[in-house]
Short mmCIF file of C-alpha atoms in Angstrom, two decimals:
data_model
loop_
_atom_site.label_atom_id
_atom_site.label_comp_id
_atom_site.label_asym_id
_atom_site.label_seq_id
_atom_site.Cartn_x
_atom_site.Cartn_y
_atom_site.Cartn_z
CA MET A 144 -53.28 -6.29 16.26
CA SER A 145 -49.83 -6.73 14.72
CA ASN A 146 -51.10 -5.47 11.35
CA SER A 147 -52.58 -2.39 13.03
CA MET A 148 -49.31 -1.71 14.81
CA THR A 149 -47.32 -2.12 11.58
CA GLU A 150 -49.63 0.28 9.75
CA ALA A 151 -49.40 2.83 12.54
CA LEU A 152 -45.59 2.66 12.60
CA SER A 153 -45.33 2.90 8.81
CA GLN A 154 -47.55 6.00 8.81
CA LEU A 155 -45.43 7.54 11.55
CA ALA A 156 -42.21 6.72 9.71
CA SER A 157 -43.50 8.36 6.53
CA ARG A 158 -43.98 11.65 8.40
CA MET A 159 -40.54 11.60 10.02
CA PRO A 160 -37.68 13.45 8.30
CA ARG A 161 -35.32 11.23 6.36
CA ILE A 162 -31.83 10.78 7.79
CA VAL A 163 -29.10 12.32 5.65
CA ARG A 164 -25.88 10.33 5.58
CA GLU A 165 -22.54 11.42 4.22
CA HIS A 166 -20.56 9.00 2.07
CA GLU A 167 -17.00 9.44 0.88
CA VAL A 168 -16.88 8.67 -2.84
CA LEU A 169 -13.20 8.90 -3.71
CA ARG A 170 -9.77 10.24 -2.79
CA VAL A 171 -6.82 11.30 -4.93
CA ALA A 172 -3.44 11.75 -3.25
CA GLY A 173 -0.10 12.41 -4.93
CA TRP A 174 2.72 14.86 -5.43
CA MET A 175 3.67 17.41 -8.08
CA PRO A 176 7.22 17.61 -9.45
CA GLY A 177 9.04 20.91 -9.82
CA GLU A 178 12.05 22.77 -8.46
CA ASP A 179 9.85 25.41 -6.80
CA PRO A 180 7.18 23.60 -4.72
CA ASP A 181 5.55 26.89 -3.73
CA ALA A 182 5.06 27.95 -7.36
CA VAL A 183 3.77 24.50 -8.33
CA ALA A 184 1.24 24.51 -5.46
CA HIS A 185 0.08 28.05 -6.36
CA LYS A 186 -0.41 27.01 -9.99
CA ALA A 187 -2.45 23.98 -8.93
CA ALA A 188 -4.55 26.17 -6.62
CA GLY A 189 -5.36 28.38 -9.62
CA GLU A 190 -6.72 25.36 -11.52
CA VAL A 191 -8.91 24.46 -8.52
CA LEU A 192 -10.21 28.02 -8.16
CA ARG A 193 -11.10 28.36 -11.85
CA TRP A 194 -13.11 25.14 -11.60
CA ALA A 195 -14.76 26.33 -8.36
CA GLN A 196 -15.65 29.72 -9.82
CA ARG A 197 -17.67 28.02 -12.55
CA ARG A 198 -19.43 25.97 -9.87
CA ALA A 199 -20.12 29.00 -7.68
CA GLY A 200 -21.62 30.98 -10.56
CA GLN A 201 -19.84 34.20 -9.62
CA GLY A 202 -16.36 35.59 -9.14
CA LEU A 203 -14.26 34.65 -6.11
CA PRO A 204 -12.74 37.36 -3.89
CA ARG A 205 -9.22 38.71 -4.41
CA GLU A 206 -7.97 36.82 -1.33
CA ALA A 207 -8.76 33.55 -3.10
CA TRP A 208 -6.48 34.33 -6.08
CA ASP A 209 -3.76 35.57 -3.71
CA GLY A 210 -3.77 32.16 -2.05
CA GLU A 211 -5.05 33.48 1.28
CA SER A 212 -7.91 32.39 3.55
CA PHE A 213 -11.40 33.49 2.50
CA GLU A 214 -15.09 32.67 2.97
CA LEU A 215 -17.81 33.45 0.42
CA PRO A 216 -21.34 32.90 1.78
CA LEU A 217 -23.34 31.47 -1.14
CA PRO A 218 -26.52 29.47 -0.43
CA GLY A 219 -25.77 25.76 -0.76
CA ARG A 220 -22.18 26.28 -1.93
CA ASP A 221 -20.13 28.38 0.55
CA PRO A 222 -16.68 28.16 -1.09
CA SER A 223 -13.92 28.82 1.44
CA ALA A 224 -10.18 28.37 1.86
CA ILE A 225 -7.67 28.26 4.71
CA ARG A 226 -3.99 29.24 4.44
CA LEU A 227 -1.91 27.78 7.25
CA ARG A 228 1.78 28.60 7.60
CA ALA A 229 3.84 26.92 10.30
CA GLY A 230 7.56 27.49 10.09
CA ALA A 231 8.72 26.45 6.62
CA SER A 232 5.53 24.43 6.00
CA ASP A 233 2.73 25.96 3.97
CA LEU A 234 -0.75 24.44 3.52
CA TRP A 235 -3.78 25.64 1.54
CA ALA A 236 -7.13 23.88 2.06
CA PHE A 237 -10.22 24.54 -0.03
CA ARG A 238 -13.84 23.35 0.22
CA ILE A 239 -16.99 23.90 -1.79
CA HIS A 240 -20.48 22.38 -1.64
CA ASP A 241 -22.57 21.67 -4.73
CA PRO A 242 -26.27 20.67 -4.68
CA ASP A 243 -27.03 17.84 -7.12
CA LYS A 244 -28.73 19.15 -10.25
CA THR A 245 -31.00 16.14 -10.77
CA VAL A 246 -31.52 14.36 -7.42
CA PRO A 247 -33.36 16.36 -4.70
CA GLY A 248 -31.70 16.23 -1.27
CA ARG A 249 -28.34 15.06 -2.62
CA ALA A 250 -25.38 17.43 -2.13
CA TRP A 251 -21.72 17.09 -3.05
CA THR A 252 -18.69 18.36 -1.15
CA THR A 253 -15.25 18.71 -2.70
CA GLU A 254 -12.14 19.28 -0.59
CA VAL A 255 -8.62 20.01 -1.78
CA VAL A 256 -5.41 20.35 0.22
CA LEU A 257 -2.20 21.67 -1.36
CA GLY A 258 1.08 22.42 0.26
CA HIS A 259 4.67 21.59 0.87
CA VAL A 260 7.06 20.90 3.72
CA PRO A 261 10.84 21.36 3.68
CA GLY A 262 12.69 18.79 1.61
CA LYS A 263 9.62 17.47 -0.18
CA ALA A 264 7.79 18.17 -3.42
CA ALA A 265 4.44 19.94 -3.45
CA GLN A 266 1.66 17.65 -2.24
CA PHE A 267 -1.84 17.36 -3.66
CA SER A 268 -4.94 15.63 -2.30
CA THR A 269 -8.67 15.88 -2.91
CA ARG A 270 -11.77 14.20 -1.52
CA LEU A 271 -15.24 13.92 -3.01
CA LEU A 272 -18.13 13.35 -0.60
CA VAL A 273 -21.88 13.13 -1.04
CA ALA A 274 -24.62 13.70 1.54
CA THR A 275 -27.94 12.07 0.68
CA PRO A 276 -31.08 10.70 2.36
CA GLU A 277 -31.21 7.85 -0.20
CA GLN A 278 -30.98 4.40 1.34
CA ASP A 279 -29.37 2.79 -1.70
CA PHE A 280 -27.89 5.35 -4.05
CA SER A 281 -25.96 4.44 -7.18
CA ILE A 282 -23.51 6.69 -9.03
CA ASP A 283 -20.80 6.46 -11.66
CA PRO A 284 -17.85 7.97 -9.76
CA ALA A 285 -15.63 10.45 -11.58
CA VAL A 286 -12.93 12.80 -10.33
CA PRO A 287 -13.66 16.56 -10.37
CA GLY A 288 -12.57 18.33 -13.56
CA PHE A 289 -9.69 20.22 -11.90
CA VAL A 290 -7.85 16.92 -11.33
CA HIS A 291 -7.44 16.61 -15.12
CA GLN A 292 -6.00 20.13 -15.28
CA VAL A 293 -3.62 19.57 -12.39
CA ALA A 294 -2.40 16.29 -13.94
CA GLU A 295 -1.86 17.79 -17.39
CA ARG A 296 -0.63 21.31 -16.52
CA CYS A 297 1.14 20.85 -13.17
CA GLY A 298 2.03 17.17 -13.25
CA LEU A 299 0.57 14.71 -10.75
CA VAL A 300 2.43 11.62 -9.61
CA VAL A 301 0.94 8.84 -7.49
CA GLY A 302 3.62 6.62 -6.01
CA SER A 303 6.29 6.66 -8.72
CA GLN A 304 4.07 6.89 -11.78
CA ALA A 305 2.40 9.90 -13.37
CA ALA A 306 -1.38 10.17 -13.42
CA SER A 307 -2.91 11.06 -16.77
CA ALA A 308 -6.31 12.07 -18.11
CA THR A 309 -5.57 10.26 -21.38
CA PRO A 310 -4.97 6.52 -21.90
CA ALA A 311 -1.48 5.19 -22.59
CA VAL A 312 -1.30 3.36 -25.92
CA TYR A 313 0.96 0.33 -26.43
CA ALA A 314 1.14 -0.64 -30.09
CA ASP A 315 3.83 -3.28 -30.68
CA GLY A 316 6.25 -5.74 -29.11
CA GLU A 317 8.40 -2.94 -27.73
CA GLY A 318 5.25 -1.45 -26.28
CA ALA A 319 4.47 -4.80 -24.62
CA GLU A 320 7.80 -4.61 -22.81
CA GLY A 321 6.95 -1.11 -21.63
CA LEU A 322 3.53 -2.25 -20.43
CA ILE A 323 5.04 -5.20 -18.53
CA GLU A 324 7.57 -2.87 -16.93
CA HIS A 325 4.73 -0.57 -15.91
CA LEU A 326 2.63 -3.40 -14.43
CA ALA A 327 5.54 -4.89 -12.47
CA ASN A 328 6.79 -1.54 -11.13
CA PRO A 329 6.77 -1.77 -7.30
CA GLY A 330 6.08 1.97 -7.18
CA ARG A 331 2.72 1.55 -8.93
CA LEU A 332 0.07 2.32 -6.32
CA LEU A 333 -2.96 2.51 -8.60
CA PRO A 334 -4.77 -0.28 -10.48
CA THR A 335 -4.09 -0.40 -14.22
CA ILE A 336 -7.01 -1.11 -16.56
CA VAL A 337 -5.76 -2.67 -19.81
CA LEU A 338 -8.21 -2.54 -22.74
CA THR A 339 -7.67 -4.55 -25.94
CA LEU A 340 -9.14 -4.67 -29.44
CA ALA A 341 -11.36 -7.39 -30.86
CA ASP A 342 -10.34 -8.86 -34.24
CA GLY A 343 -10.69 -6.21 -36.94
CA ALA A 344 -11.78 -3.50 -34.49
CA SER A 345 -10.28 -0.02 -34.46
CA ALA A 346 -11.27 0.80 -30.88
CA PRO A 347 -11.94 -1.14 -27.68
CA TYR A 348 -15.49 -1.87 -26.54
CA ILE A 349 -15.04 0.47 -23.55
CA ASN A 350 -14.30 4.12 -24.41
CA ALA A 351 -10.68 4.46 -23.24
CA GLU A 352 -10.59 8.29 -23.33
CA ARG A 353 -13.73 8.73 -21.19
CA LEU A 354 -12.59 6.11 -18.73
CA ALA A 355 -9.13 7.68 -18.33
CA ALA A 356 -10.68 11.12 -17.78
CA ALA A 357 -13.12 9.82 -15.15
CA LEU A 358 -10.38 7.95 -13.28
CA THR A 359 -7.47 10.41 -13.42
CA GLY A 360 -5.46 9.79 -10.27
CA LEU A 361 -7.59 6.76 -9.35
CA ALA A 362 -6.35 4.29 -11.99
CA HIS A 363 -4.10 4.07 -15.02
CA VAL A 364 -5.86 3.27 -18.30
CA ALA A 365 -3.89 1.52 -21.05
CA LEU A 366 -4.82 0.44 -24.57
CA ALA A 367 -2.90 -2.60 -25.84
CA ARG A 368 -3.16 -2.99 -29.58
CA PRO A 369 -3.03 -6.55 -31.02
CA ASP A 370 0.78 -6.79 -31.38
CA ALA A 371 1.30 -5.50 -27.83
CA ALA A 372 -1.41 -7.82 -26.46
CA TRP A 373 0.29 -10.74 -28.20
CA GLY A 374 3.64 -9.74 -26.66
CA LEU A 375 1.98 -9.53 -23.26
CA THR A 376 0.57 -13.04 -23.72
CA GLU A 377 3.97 -14.43 -24.72
CA TRP A 378 5.51 -12.93 -21.60
CA LEU A 379 2.81 -13.70 -19.01
CA GLY A 380 0.94 -16.68 -20.49
CA LYS A 381 -2.77 -16.79 -21.21
CA ARG A 382 -3.89 -17.03 -17.58
CA LEU A 383 -2.50 -13.54 -16.73
CA SER A 384 -2.78 -11.85 -20.11
CA VAL A 385 -5.58 -9.99 -21.88
CA PHE A 386 -6.40 -9.89 -25.60
CA GLY A 387 -9.13 -10.10 -28.26
CA GLY A 388 -11.36 -7.29 -26.99
CA ALA A 389 -11.24 -8.28 -23.33
CA ALA A 390 -10.24 -5.94 -20.48
CA ARG A 391 -8.27 -6.67 -17.34
CA VAL A 392 -7.58 -4.83 -14.08
CA TYR A 393 -4.02 -5.35 -12.87
CA GLN A 394 -3.82 -4.50 -9.19
CA PRO A 395 -0.72 -2.93 -7.57
CA GLY A 396 1.88 -5.49 -6.55
CA PHE A 397 1.37 -7.52 -9.74
CA GLU A 398 4.02 -10.09 -10.66
CA ASP A 399 4.30 -12.81 -13.30
CA MET A 400 3.44 -15.52 -10.74
CA ALA A 401 0.36 -13.70 -9.46
CA ASP A 402 -3.00 -15.31 -8.77
CA PRO A 403 -5.02 -14.58 -11.94
CA PHE A 404 -8.24 -14.28 -9.94
CA ALA A 405 -6.79 -11.31 -8.03
CA HIS A 406 -6.58 -9.34 -11.33
CA ARG A 407 -10.08 -9.41 -12.71
CA LEU A 408 -10.63 -10.27 -16.35
CA LEU A 409 -13.64 -8.93 -18.27
CA LEU A 410 -14.14 -11.24 -21.24
CA SER A 411 -14.96 -9.80 -24.64
CA GLY A 412 -18.27 -11.70 -24.59
CA GLN A 413 -19.30 -9.55 -21.63
CA LEU A 414 -18.62 -6.36 -23.57
CA VAL A 415 -20.26 -6.92 -26.95
CA SER A 416 -23.61 -5.38 -25.94
CA VAL A 417 -24.39 -1.81 -24.89
CA ASP A 418 -25.68 -3.05 -21.52
CA GLY A 419 -22.54 -5.11 -21.03
CA VAL A 420 -20.29 -2.11 -21.67
CA GLU A 421 -22.34 0.05 -19.29
CA ARG A 422 -22.16 -2.56 -16.52
CA ALA A 423 -18.44 -3.08 -17.00
CA THR A 424 -17.68 0.66 -17.11
CA ARG A 425 -19.69 1.31 -13.96
CA TRP A 426 -17.90 -1.53 -12.13
CA LEU A 427 -14.48 -0.25 -13.24
CA ARG A 428 -15.28 3.25 -12.00
CA GLU A 429 -16.86 2.09 -8.74
CA SER A 430 -14.04 -0.33 -7.90
CA ALA A 431 -11.32 2.27 -8.64
CA ALA A 432 -13.08 4.86 -6.46
CA GLN A 433 -13.63 2.37 -3.66
CA ALA A 434 -9.98 1.27 -3.79
CA SER A 435 -8.86 4.90 -3.44
CA VAL A 436 -10.68 5.20 -0.11
CA GLN A 437 -9.37 1.85 1.09
CA ARG A 438 -5.79 2.56 0.03
CA THR A 439 -5.38 5.98 1.66
CA ARG A 440 -5.67 7.13 5.26
CA LEU A 441 -7.01 10.40 6.63
CA GLY A 442 -4.32 12.34 8.42
CA ARG A 443 -1.54 10.41 6.67
CA ASP A 444 -2.13 10.43 2.90
CA VAL A 445 -5.06 12.85 2.79
CA LEU A 446 -5.65 15.86 5.06
CA THR A 447 -9.21 17.01 5.64
CA PHE A 448 -10.48 20.57 5.51
CA SER A 449 -11.74 20.19 9.09
CA ALA A 450 -8.29 19.12 10.31
CA ILE A 451 -6.63 22.14 8.67
CA ARG A 452 -9.30 24.45 10.12
CA ALA A 453 -8.79 22.98 13.61
CA ALA A 454 -5.02 23.44 13.32
CA GLN A 455 -5.47 27.05 12.16
CA LEU A 456 -7.79 27.86 15.06
CA GLU A 457 -5.36 26.28 17.51
CA VAL A 458 -2.63 28.61 16.24
CA GLN A 459 -5.00 31.58 16.61
CA GLN A 460 -5.87 30.53 20.15
CA SER A 461 -2.20 30.39 21.07
CA LYS A 462 -1.62 33.88 19.65
CA LEU A 463 -4.57 35.27 21.59
CA ARG A 464 -3.26 33.78 24.84
CA GLU A 465 0.23 35.16 24.20
CA ALA A 466 -1.24 38.58 23.47
CA ASP A 467 -3.34 38.38 26.64
CA ALA A 468 -6.52 39.01 24.64
CA SER A 469 -9.87 39.55 26.35
CA ASP A 470 -11.79 36.60 27.73
CA ALA A 471 -14.54 37.22 25.17
CA ASP A 472 -12.10 36.96 22.25
CA GLN A 473 -10.48 33.83 23.67
CA LEU A 474 -13.89 32.25 24.29
CA ALA A 475 -15.02 33.01 20.74
CA ALA A 476 -11.82 31.41 19.37
CA ALA A 477 -12.30 28.36 21.59
CA LEU A 478 -15.90 27.90 20.42
CA LYS A 479 -14.80 28.10 16.78
CA ARG A 480 -12.12 25.51 17.42
CA ILE A 481 -14.65 23.21 19.11
CA GLU A 482 -16.85 23.40 16.02
CA ALA A 483 -13.86 22.60 13.81
CA LEU A 484 -12.96 19.62 15.99
CA LYS A 485 -16.55 18.40 15.73
CA GLY A 486 -16.14 18.43 11.95
CA GLU A 487 -12.87 16.51 12.22
CA ILE A 488 -14.51 13.91 14.49
CA GLU A 489 -17.36 13.56 12.01
CA ASP A 490 -14.87 12.93 9.21
CA LEU A 491 -13.23 10.17 11.24
CA ARG A 492 -16.61 8.72 12.21
CA THR A 493 -17.64 8.60 8.54
CA GLU A 494 -14.40 6.85 7.65
CA GLN A 495 -14.82 4.36 10.51
CA SER A 496 -18.41 3.59 9.47
CA TYR A 497 -17.23 2.99 5.92
CA TYR A 498 -14.60 0.47 7.02
CA ILE A 499 -17.04 -1.33 9.31
CA GLU A 500 -19.56 -1.64 6.47
CA GLU A 501 -16.89 -2.84 4.06
CA PHE A 502 -15.63 -5.37 6.61
CA ASP A 503 -19.12 -6.80 7.04
CA LYS A 504 -19.60 -6.99 3.26
CA GLU A 505 -16.25 -8.69 2.74
CA ARG A 506 -16.89 -11.17 5.55
CA GLU A 507 -20.26 -12.08 4.02
CA ARG A 508 -18.74 -12.40 0.55
CA ALA A 509 -15.88 -14.53 1.88
CA GLY A 510 -18.30 -16.85 3.66
CA LEU A 511 -20.42 -17.29 0.53
CA ALA A 512 -17.36 -17.80 -1.65
CA GLU A 513 -15.88 -20.39 0.69
CA ALA A 514 -19.17 -22.29 0.89
CA GLN A 515 -19.51 -22.21 -2.90
CA ALA A 516 -15.92 -23.38 -3.34
CA GLN A 517 -16.49 -26.33 -1.02
CA LYS A 518 -19.69 -27.29 -2.89
CA SER A 519 -17.87 -27.08 -6.20
CA ALA A 520 -14.96 -29.15 -4.91
CA TYR A 521 -17.38 -31.78 -3.61
CA ARG A 522 -19.17 -31.92 -6.97
CA ILE A 523 -15.89 -32.19 -8.87
CA GLN A 524 -14.83 -35.03 -6.59
CA GLN A 525 -18.16 -36.82 -7.22
CA LEU A 526 -17.67 -36.61 -10.98
CA THR A 527 -14.03 -37.72 -10.69
CA ASP A 528 -15.03 -40.72 -8.58
CA GLN A 529 -17.71 -41.67 -11.12
CA LEU A 530 -15.17 -41.58 -13.94
CA THR A 531 -12.70 -43.63 -11.94
CA SER A 532 -15.33 -46.25 -11.05
CA LYS A 533 -15.93 -46.73 -14.79
CA GLY A 534 -12.25 -47.40 -15.36
CA ASP A 535 -11.43 -43.96 -16.80
CA ASP A 536 -8.44 -41.94 -15.65
CA PRO A 537 -9.28 -38.18 -15.65
CA ASP A 538 -5.57 -37.34 -15.53
CA GLN A 539 -4.48 -39.69 -18.31
CA GLU A 540 -4.22 -36.90 -20.89
CA VAL A 541 -2.48 -34.42 -18.59
CA GLN A 542 0.64 -33.03 -20.33
CA LEU A 543 3.54 -32.38 -17.96
CA PRO A 544 5.23 -28.97 -18.04
CA THR A 545 8.54 -28.75 -19.87
CA GLY A 546 9.98 -25.81 -17.95
CA TRP A 547 9.67 -23.94 -14.67
CA SER A 548 8.20 -20.89 -16.42
CA GLU A 549 4.95 -22.79 -17.04
CA PHE A 550 4.97 -24.87 -13.86
CA ALA A 551 2.67 -22.69 -11.73
CA SER A 552 0.17 -22.31 -14.60
CA TRP A 553 0.21 -26.08 -15.10
CA CYS A 554 -0.65 -26.59 -11.41
CA ASN A 555 -3.50 -24.07 -11.53
CA GLU A 556 -5.00 -25.57 -14.67
CA ASN A 557 -4.63 -29.29 -13.93
CA LEU A 558 -4.63 -29.65 -10.15
CA ALA A 559 -7.17 -27.01 -9.15
CA GLY A 560 -9.50 -28.10 -6.36
CA ARG A 561 -7.13 -30.88 -5.33
CA LEU A 562 -3.78 -29.17 -4.74
CA VAL A 563 -2.78 -25.55 -4.25
CA LEU A 564 0.58 -23.79 -4.12
CA THR A 565 1.09 -21.14 -1.45
CA PRO A 566 2.81 -17.88 -2.46
CA ASN A 567 6.09 -19.22 -1.05
CA ALA A 568 5.79 -22.33 -3.19
CA HIS A 569 4.98 -20.16 -6.21
CA ARG A 570 8.12 -18.11 -5.64
CA GLY A 571 10.17 -21.29 -5.23
CA THR A 572 9.23 -22.44 -8.74
CA ARG A 573 10.33 -19.28 -10.52
CA LYS A 574 14.02 -19.97 -11.16
CA PRO A 575 15.05 -22.86 -8.88
CA LEU A 576 18.42 -24.55 -9.05
CA PHE A 577 16.70 -27.94 -9.14
CA GLN A 578 16.35 -28.74 -12.84
CA ASP A 579 14.20 -31.90 -12.98
CA VAL A 580 10.86 -30.26 -13.74
CA GLU A 581 9.26 -33.58 -14.72
CA THR A 582 9.99 -35.22 -11.35
CA ALA A 583 8.54 -32.22 -9.52
CA ALA A 584 5.39 -32.28 -11.71
CA ARG A 585 4.91 -36.05 -11.33
CA SER A 586 5.30 -35.67 -7.56
CA LEU A 587 2.54 -33.04 -7.42
CA LEU A 588 0.34 -35.13 -9.68
CA TRP A 589 0.76 -38.08 -7.30
CA LEU A 590 -0.09 -35.81 -4.36
CA ALA A 591 -3.23 -34.50 -6.11
CA THR A 592 -4.43 -38.02 -6.93
CA GLU A 593 -3.25 -41.04 -4.95
CA GLY A 594 -1.77 -39.08 -2.07
CA ARG A 595 -4.88 -36.96 -1.63
CA ASP A 596 -7.14 -40.02 -1.90
CA ARG A 597 -5.22 -41.70 0.93
CA PHE A 598 -5.65 -38.65 3.17
CA ARG A 599 -9.36 -38.45 2.31
CA ASN A 600 -9.83 -42.13 3.12
CA GLY A 601 -7.99 -42.10 6.42
CA GLY A 602 -4.33 -41.93 5.46
CA GLY A 603 -3.14 -45.52 5.19
CA ALA A 604 0.58 -46.20 4.93
CA LEU A 605 2.12 -42.87 3.89
CA ALA A 606 5.41 -42.91 5.76
CA ASN A 607 8.56 -43.56 3.72
CA ILE A 608 6.80 -44.96 0.64
CA PRO A 609 8.33 -44.69 -2.85
CA ILE A 610 6.17 -42.74 -5.29
CA LEU A 611 8.59 -42.38 -8.23
CA ASP A 612 12.08 -43.54 -9.10
CA GLY A 613 14.29 -41.89 -6.48
CA ALA A 614 11.44 -39.99 -4.80
CA GLN A 615 9.55 -40.95 -1.68
CA ASN A 616 6.88 -39.55 0.64
CA ALA A 617 7.87 -39.18 4.31
CA PRO A 618 7.07 -37.28 7.50
CA CYS A 619 9.02 -34.03 7.91
CA GLY A 620 10.18 -35.00 11.39
CA ALA A 621 12.47 -32.32 12.77
CA ASP A 622 11.93 -30.22 9.61
CA GLU A 623 8.21 -29.79 10.34
CA PHE A 624 7.18 -26.12 10.38
CA ASP A 625 4.09 -23.90 10.63
CA PHE A 626 2.87 -21.62 7.85
CA ASP A 627 -0.10 -19.38 7.05
CA TRP A 628 -2.39 -19.74 4.06
CA ASN A 629 -5.76 -18.16 3.32
CA SER A 630 -5.87 -16.54 6.81
CA ARG A 631 -5.42 -19.89 8.55
CA ARG A 632 -2.52 -21.61 10.31
CA PHE A 633 -1.19 -24.97 9.11
CA SER A 634 1.70 -27.30 9.87
CA ALA A 635 3.79 -28.82 7.06
CA GLU A 636 4.01 -32.34 8.45
CA TRP A 637 4.92 -34.19 5.24
CA HIS A 638 7.31 -33.87 2.37
CA ILE A 639 8.30 -35.61 -0.83
CA LYS A 640 12.04 -35.90 -1.14
CA SER A 641 14.54 -36.98 -3.75
CA GLY A 642 18.28 -36.81 -4.04
CA GLY A 643 19.02 -38.93 -0.98
CA SER A 644 21.02 -37.18 1.70
CA THR A 645 22.66 -34.70 -0.65
CA ARG A 646 21.99 -31.02 -0.15
CA ASP A 647 23.14 -30.04 -3.63
CA PRO A 648 20.20 -27.83 -4.72
CA SER A 649 20.53 -28.93 -8.35
CA ARG A 650 19.92 -32.60 -7.40
CA CYS A 651 17.96 -32.35 -4.13
CA MET A 652 14.17 -31.87 -4.22
CA ARG A 653 11.85 -31.28 -1.28
CA ILE A 654 8.08 -30.62 -1.48
CA TYR A 655 6.70 -29.67 1.95
CA TYR A 656 2.95 -30.01 2.32
CA CYS A 657 -0.07 -30.84 4.45
CA PHE A 658 -3.64 -31.97 3.86
CA ASP A 659 -6.50 -29.60 4.73
CA GLN A 660 -9.57 -31.49 5.91
CA GLN A 661 -11.80 -28.43 5.48
CA THR A 662 -11.13 -27.84 1.78
CA GLN A 663 -10.02 -31.43 1.04
CA GLN A 664 -6.90 -30.10 -0.66
CA ILE A 665 -3.17 -30.71 -0.51
CA ILE A 666 -1.49 -27.43 0.41
CA VAL A 667 2.12 -27.17 -0.78
CA ALA A 668 3.93 -24.83 1.59
CA GLU A 669 7.38 -24.76 -0.07
CA MET A 670 9.19 -26.38 -3.00
CA PRO A 671 11.45 -27.53 -4.63
CA ALA A 672 14.52 -26.64 -2.56
CA HIS A 673 15.55 -28.19 0.76
CA ARG A 674 14.25 -25.84 3.46
CA ARG A 675 16.84 -23.85 5.38
CA THR A 676 16.50 -24.36 9.13
CA GLY A 677 18.60 -23.74 12.20
CA ALA A 678 19.84 -27.32 11.97
CA THR A 679 20.95 -26.98 8.35
#
C-alpha cells in the first residue's frame, strides 16, 4: 500500500509545475568621488546603459540617455528606469532581465541605483538576482561588466578603499609595508585575497586578473611577489602570513593578533592541479559574493528598484490628490503603487529567507565543528596521557617565547586544545608594561598542564599555591568578574599573580582565568596587567 501511494504521489509531483525561486547572488555598494556628484552619477549611468543595450539587442529610447524614466517592453528583458527627484536629492534606478543562455528556466535580474543627496558624494549600488526552478543550482558568481567600467572610468570606493578590476601587485619589502597597511586599514570593508608565487614561478596558480575582474567591488585581489611575501611573513609571522604559491583571504577587521583560522589559507598543495585551482577559484568567488549579501542591508546600503518605484508612485499619488484628479486616475495610481509595494515586500521576503537559511546552515556547521573539536581534544588528551604514563613529557622540548611579539603565536602552537586566550587576553599581550615574558609563559604552561589536570581530576588544593618563584595561583576573590567567550558566559574565578602587593605594571603580573568543563580547556580572560576595577 505504501509503495502504491509513493508511486502515485511521485507521478503527480512529476506533472506539477516546478516552483521558481529567486535568489540574490551578490551586491556591490559604494561611492564615486568627484566634485560634481550629478555629473559623476550621469557618467556612471551611461556605462550601465551601454552594457544594457548590448544585453537588450537593440537601441534604448532617448529618455534613457537623458537620464529620465523609461520602459521598453522586450520579451524576457523589459529594461526600465525610474528618475526620482525629491528636493535636492536625485535618484536613478535601472532594472533589466536576462534569460540564461544555457540553462532553461533560469533568468537573471540586474538592478542598479545611482544618485546623490546634499553633502555627499554620488552613490552607486547594484544587485544581481537569479530566478530558477533548480533545487540545487551552482554558479561561479561574477559582477556584471558595467561594474568594471564604473570602477575604472568613474572611480568606485567601498568604505575607504578603491575597488579595482585589476589586481594590486606588491613586489618588494616596501610593497609589503603597503600591503600590511592595506590589510590593517579599519576602513577596509571588503575581503582581500592575497595570491603568492611558488618557487621559480612567474604567475600564481590562480589567475589574478580574471579573479579581480569577477570580484570587482566584492573583494580586493593582491599579488605578493616573493620579496613582498617574505616581508609580510617577517611582520606577521608564519601563522598569519602567506607565501610559496599559497593564497589567503584576509577578512575586514584584520589585525596582527588575529585568529589565523578566521582568515582562510589555501595551501599551495591544494592549488597544483587544475581541479584544485577550479575548486579554490569557485570557493573564492562564492564566498566573496555571499559576504556581500551578508555585509549589506536593503534600504540602508542598497536600495531596490521596487523601493524606488514605490516612492515614485507615492509622489505621483500625492500630486494627483493635490490636483484633485478624477477618482479613476487616483485609483489607477493607487493600484500601481500596490503592485510596487508587493515587489518591495517580495524583496524583503527573499532577503529574510536567505538569512534564515544561512542561520540554519551556520548553526549546523557550528554544532558539527564543536562536536569534532571535542572529539579531537579528547583524542589528544588520550595520547598525552599515554605518553605521560610511559614517563615521557610531551612539553619537555617546548621553547619559551623570548618576546611579547611572539607570545600569542607560541600559545596557539604549543597550548592548543588545553588553553586558549580570549581576544582581551590577546590584546593584553601586544605591548604590555610587564616585561618578564618568561614568567608569563611558564605560568601559562603550568596552567595548561598541571593546573588543567587538577581541574580535570576534581580540583585538589589550588588556593594560594606557589607555582613558580614569586608566582602563585589563587582565587580572584573580590576581583572575580564575568566575561564572554565563544558565545558563552564565564566567570574568571582564579588568577595567577606575581609581584606581591605592588601595582607597578612593570613588576605586577595577573593572569585571570577559569576552567571550562565542556571543552576541558583553561580560558584566559585577561593578562598580564592587574585588572582595573572600581576598588582599584
